[in-house]
């Protein structure tokens, strides 16, 4: 069996380019699919990021005429949709694809072919979204890319107000990517429950795997509401149904409820994986075991549960009853408790450690600060009357970019620096990494710190222009400069990846002196992951190996 | 970790290592997500009860499809009997019960088709007539679609049986299929209650 | 981490890159700035205080401001404490040179500590919830007194229709309300409806937002204490020109407001010049109403007292002679995407129509 595989590996190296490509297209290997997800996600990150930079250039000065209104609205819709569904989701599921089997000591995911199916659904769904720039005109000659905002509020999306096919592209594309994500979720749950190596009880799974399971469950429960609502919208648009047709008695609010029943858990689907990364990286670079493993897992499960019941905090201004508003304000604020526990536990992990400030750790520490600030602005938004002033302003934009970039993108970068050696066998360049980190940090804060104040000064979001004399000029100019610096930082990262792939330092199996199973196999891991199925006795199998006199399982 | 054995402190031995079966976990996850999907359609149906601006209204045109319901629900029993037979190795018995299951499901579909025919051509209710039409056809249609998918899978197994490819080895697979079928039935109970009991 | 000489040059490179990019942005900005005209809005806005929620002038906005400062204080306090803790632990526990070999003591957790940092946030959250709920109820559960002014505001793509049902006034984009004397409060209650898609009514200094949703009637109220002109804006994405769906609320002393009401209740001056004939014989009448004429369209703003308004196109341009001519010639020049079509009138006709509209005081 092993011989066979080794042979095919040699054959593969001799394949011509086309053959190599073919290998990637037909692959069912979780590591390759994971890398394809991540690579695809990074590609769309650059595209959607450049669209954001265009928006920032348009908003750099008041009354700017760089980008016409319709084009701007497409930019903001495509940017938001792409960043959530074509960047955040695939990169994080990509990491899960890559890591979960390695971390539980399995040779692949439970259903490899389903996995590949899910990837290709995602991939073509993603292409479909951008194809709308070409094909979106539709029969009526109106349209091109979708321009209804990423939450596509009805009835703006109904035929009467959105002609052409642009909105249909939005629906179909997101529907397909959601089905793809569902496939991944099924796979992750099954793998974690049914494929763990000998000795790895549920209580000994690495935190990343635990959180992958939590996220997978959230996907199973939260994606269908969006898909269902999209089916309804499609029926409205093509079969003359009236779900969200206000003229026929339909309800605009119903869409909002359905969307946010999905939308709110979705943001936690995006953030919980990076909690996992943090719970892996921070201990390794503090040289300490994670503080309060059980509590960390329990807190994540609590977050997942509570987050299913907070969606209407996106709708404080729609005219709910006072009781409704109070309820959703309450449930939203309750999330702060388990989230706080996580923050404190990370601090507890750092406390008394020996912190190595390598690039992954730098990104993680920035994440801790930024996520805390973002969470606290979230709490301000949860104060419903305050939200009546803040909702749909740049304060909200600043809040969620603080989480989406300050927490998620920062941790994705941290994870990239951390696991790149495992996936490629080479280290990412540390010096370029430092430049990348500081540039990105500065760019990020220049962009999004001022935007909080723009929101408070009365700047609504999703406006393609604003008038002079309202006190917004300076804040926006700074923000736009920051966006360009962020772009430079991303460029440094891309250069780093390309450079290190070719000339990076050899990594060896375990460059960070880490503790989870993936570091026990070669870098990059062979197709079958582990020559011998591992057997574990604690949460940190490699710690046990490295410290035979003081193994972890004595204390757990 | 073969090398772990050399540690001076000897780790506990894992007496046994039993994990759940993949197929079961997978199908349960699928059913979970499908449940969430249906819930939204049911929620939309309930939300729009009594909100139609124009006739026909449910009270005037709907009558509970009792026979259909009985057929569908009893198919859940026959499929269990079929799987049990296969587990015991009685492939013939299995084929018989499997066929009965299929026929019962088919009857259900035919019944739905007849109901829709009446609604469309007699009562002039279509998906675009009013909110009742919109929600009714989508919810019942969604369920019927799942019945159809189930029937296709049942049909495939039936053909395999007829071709003599089915044996005890596949009892697990057919059982997974039967779980899906139970799920479709359970959804019908909810749909029936919503549409024909509460919504009328 | 040891590179003595080459370091400075390496540092300089990203810097130079940044400056270069800044120059490019500057040029782009300057170029587009020069090309743009703000139709007089910049100067007009500068005369007014910016729409800042922390500079309230009306009851609900006061309540919100108080609560907001409380929430900010709590959150800032937490940020300071936790941030300091984090910063301290990072600095204190950095690995020092020469000490890398030994691993630090492994601490697996601590129940009392975990308990403490569960309970303390829980208590803070509890306090926040109570204060929040109280303000929600004071603002939302207020009941209109009999002498309240009642206004219906109807959102359209992309302008505001304003109706005073009791007073039989119809206007657009500018709402006039009397100032409320705390001794004899005269709050204004607004019924919010939409003619097409979802909008949101927002005048930060007067109150928070309330969404304007089709097939639904929302209400909100304001009780302004100081006369002045307050800027507002649609705050829910509603399509192409969401950015230019602006709004102003004019708060006036009671006597002045009464005058305004009286003026608005009159029908338009019945001039019968050429401009009016052109207006009435063009499609204008299908979309616009001018009381006392055949024009009774409802798709566009009521023009009966057009000159009583400061702006054109929902705050897109100041209502000046030149801007009005440009608007009638081609609204898209001022507000690209606006739902009023270009009417293809000759220059002479445009002058005449503009003249007619300018007589509608
Ligand atoms: C990953 C993404 C992510 C995460 C993690 C969060 C986390 C939170 N968010 Fe955010 N949010 C978004 C992404 C995210 N959000 C997005 C994308 C939108 C806008 C969507 C759109 O409109 O387009 C949004 C919008 C949004 C709104 C609606 C704003 C509006 O449109 O009007 C609200 C309102 O309540 C809110 C609240 C919160 C809260 C309370 C948390 C909490 O989970 C935060 C909890 C964390 C902490 C509180 C910090 C750490 C805790 C401590 C240090 C303990 C002590 C603290 C206390 C006792 C308070 N968010
Ligand atoms: C994960 C999610 C995510 C991420 C990472 C980002 C990243 C960024 N976002 Fe985005 N944003 C959203 C999610 C996200 N956003 C969402 C959900 C919305 C709401 C949409 C809506 O309202 O519907 C939104 C809206 C939004 C707005 C508000 C638009 C509006 O309301 O009018 C703005 C404006 O400033 C903005 C800016 C930015 C910027 C400057 C970045 C930057 O961080 C981007 C940085 C990245 C780059 C700049 C990439 C550049 C790369 C290169 C230059 C390398 C090129 C080199 C090679 C190819 C070799 N975003
Ligand atoms: Cu109206 Cu935005
Ligand atoms: Cu939310």
XYZ file of N, CA and C in Angstrom, chain B residues 130-200:
213
model
N -51.960 34.450 -4.662
C -51.923 35.235 -3.426
C -50.902 34.619 -2.485
N -50.823 35.154 -1.295
C -49.813 34.648 -0.359
C -50.056 33.205 0.022
N -51.320 32.817 0.091
C -51.635 31.419 0.385
C -51.051 30.511 -0.696
N -51.298 30.862 -1.947
C -50.753 30.067 -3.043
C -49.240 30.011 -2.976
N -48.644 31.165 -2.741
C -47.182 31.237 -2.665
C -46.625 30.281 -1.625
N -47.165 30.383 -0.414
C -46.587 29.581 0.663
C -46.993 28.119 0.535
N -48.237 27.874 0.102
C -48.716 26.493 -0.006
C -47.874 25.706 -1.002
N -47.771 26.230 -2.226
C -47.050 25.446 -3.235
C -45.589 25.288 -2.882
N -45.009 26.320 -2.254
C -43.579 26.139 -1.955
C -43.364 25.144 -0.843
N -44.161 25.194 0.199
C -43.930 24.264 1.308
C -44.257 22.828 0.901
N -45.472 22.637 0.362
C -45.856 21.282 -0.028
C -44.971 20.794 -1.162
N -44.619 21.708 -2.057
C -43.757 21.343 -3.184
C -42.375 20.926 -2.711
N -41.867 21.671 -1.742
C -40.544 21.321 -1.217
C -40.567 19.912 -0.631
N -41.644 19.621 0.095
C -41.740 18.286 0.671
C -41.865 17.234 -0.422
N -42.699 17.528 -1.402
C -42.884 16.566 -2.491
C -41.565 16.319 -3.209
N -40.752 17.385 -3.301
C -39.458 17.213 -3.941
C -38.601 16.218 -3.160
N -38.681 16.330 -1.841
C -37.895 15.398 -1.031
C -38.429 13.973 -1.179
N -39.742 13.841 -1.263
C -40.309 12.511 -1.498
C -39.770 11.968 -2.811
N -39.742 12.825 -3.813
C -39.267 12.377 -5.118
C -37.818 11.896 -5.040
N -36.994 12.705 -4.388
C -35.591 12.301 -4.254
C -35.497 10.951 -3.547
N -36.276 10.818 -2.459
C -36.278 9.550 -1.729
C -36.701 8.401 -2.630
N -37.735 8.644 -3.408
C -38.239 7.586 -4.279
C -37.209 7.190 -5.312
N -36.485 8.177 -5.817
C -35.459 7.843 -6.812
C -34.404 6.948 -6.177
N -34.010 7.300 -4.966
C -32.996 6.458 -4.320
C -33.550 5.067 -4.049
N -34.815 5.026 -3.617
C -35.437 3.722 -3.373
C -35.493 2.904 -4.657
N -35.777 3.618 -5.732
C -35.867 2.937 -7.025
C -34.513 2.336 -7.406
N -33.462 3.118 -7.174
C -32.128 2.625 -7.514
C -31.837 1.334 -6.751
N -32.145 1.364 -5.454
C -31.910 0.163 -4.661
C -32.761 -0.995 -5.180
N -33.983 -0.641 -5.608
C -34.880 -1.683 -6.089
C -34.297 -2.338 -7.333
N -33.760 -1.502 -8.222
C -33.163 -2.061 -9.435
C -31.962 -2.938 -9.085
N -31.182 -2.462 -8.116
C -30.034 -3.269 -7.702
C -30.501 -4.611 -7.159
N -31.587 -4.556 -6.373
C -32.120 -5.806 -5.828
C -32.550 -6.731 -6.947
N -33.261 -6.126 -7.902
C -33.755 -6.937 -9.009
C -32.587 -7.555 -9.760
N -31.487 -6.794 -9.871
C -30.317 -7.313 -10.559
C -29.524 -8.282 -9.705
N -29.981 -8.484 -8.461
C -29.314 -9.448 -7.591
C -28.030 -8.932 -6.984
N -27.855 -7.592 -6.941
C -26.613 -7.046 -6.391
C -26.703 -6.777 -4.900
N -27.867 -6.963 -4.323
C -28.008 -6.566 -2.929
C -27.842 -7.752 -2.006
N -27.105 -7.515 -0.941
C -26.962 -8.587 0.036
C -26.917 -7.963 1.412
N -26.724 -8.804 2.384
C -26.673 -8.384 3.767
C -25.662 -7.259 4.010
N -24.599 -7.292 3.201
C -23.541 -6.307 3.375
C -24.069 -4.879 3.303
N -25.142 -4.744 2.557
C -25.633 -3.389 2.339
C -26.745 -2.990 3.296
N -26.968 -3.820 4.291
C -28.040 -3.505 5.235
C -27.823 -2.127 5.843
N -26.555 -1.844 6.174
C -26.231 -0.547 6.758
C -26.663 0.599 5.822
N -26.334 0.437 4.534
C -26.668 1.507 3.586
C -28.166 1.690 3.473
N -28.884 0.586 3.362
C -30.331 0.734 3.232
C -30.915 1.312 4.509
N -30.288 0.998 5.615
C -30.817 1.581 6.850
C -30.652 3.096 6.833
N -29.507 3.571 6.336
C -29.310 5.019 6.238
C -30.397 5.644 5.363
N -30.671 4.961 4.258
C -31.723 5.451 3.378
C -33.045 5.493 4.120
N -33.283 4.481 4.960
C -34.559 4.457 5.675
C -34.626 5.606 6.677
N -33.491 6.002 7.237
C -33.524 7.151 8.158
C -33.965 8.406 7.411
N -33.403 8.552 6.237
C -33.812 9.704 5.429
C -35.316 9.658 5.170
N -35.801 8.470 4.870
C -37.221 8.320 4.559
C -38.082 8.649 5.789
N -37.635 8.196 6.951
C -38.357 8.552 8.181
C -38.412 10.059 8.344
N -37.278 10.692 8.018
C -37.229 12.139 8.143
C -38.271 12.782 7.233
N -38.347 12.318 5.992
C -39.323 12.875 5.052
C -40.737 12.687 5.605
N -40.983 11.554 6.220
C -42.299 11.314 6.818
C -42.566 12.257 7.978
N -41.552 12.412 8.825
C -41.734 13.288 9.988
C -42.042 14.709 9.525
N -41.340 15.128 8.479
C -41.613 16.465 7.955
C -43.063 16.549 7.495
N -43.553 15.461 6.903
C -44.930 15.503 6.432
C -45.897 15.725 7.596
N -45.603 15.113 8.711
C -46.477 15.320 9.867
C -46.536 16.815 10.208
N -45.390 17.448 10.185
C -45.355 18.876 10.496
C -46.091 19.670 9.419
N -45.796 19.339 8.163
C -46.436 20.073 7.070
C -47.949 19.884 7.137
N -48.356 18.670 7.353
C -49.783 18.379 7.413
C -50.441 19.211 8.518
N -49.824 19.198 9.680
C -50.399 19.954 10.788
C -50.469 21.445 10.453
N -49.391 21.955 9.892
C -49.373 23.383 9.601
C -50.398 23.751 8.541
N -50.392 23.010 7.452
C -51.187 23.417 6.306
C -52.653 23.047 6.483
N -52.909 21.819 6.935
C -54.289 21.343 6.894
C -54.993 21.458 8.235
N -54.247 21.621 9.302
C -54.909 21.734 10.599
C -54.890 23.181 11.094
N -53.657 23.710 11.325
C -53.576 25.074 11.847
C -53.988 26.092 10.795
N -53.553 25.857 9.578
C -53.691 26.889 8.555
C -55.052 26.954 7.900
N -55.987 26.122 8.379
C -57.235 26.096 7.639
C -58.329 26.806 8.369
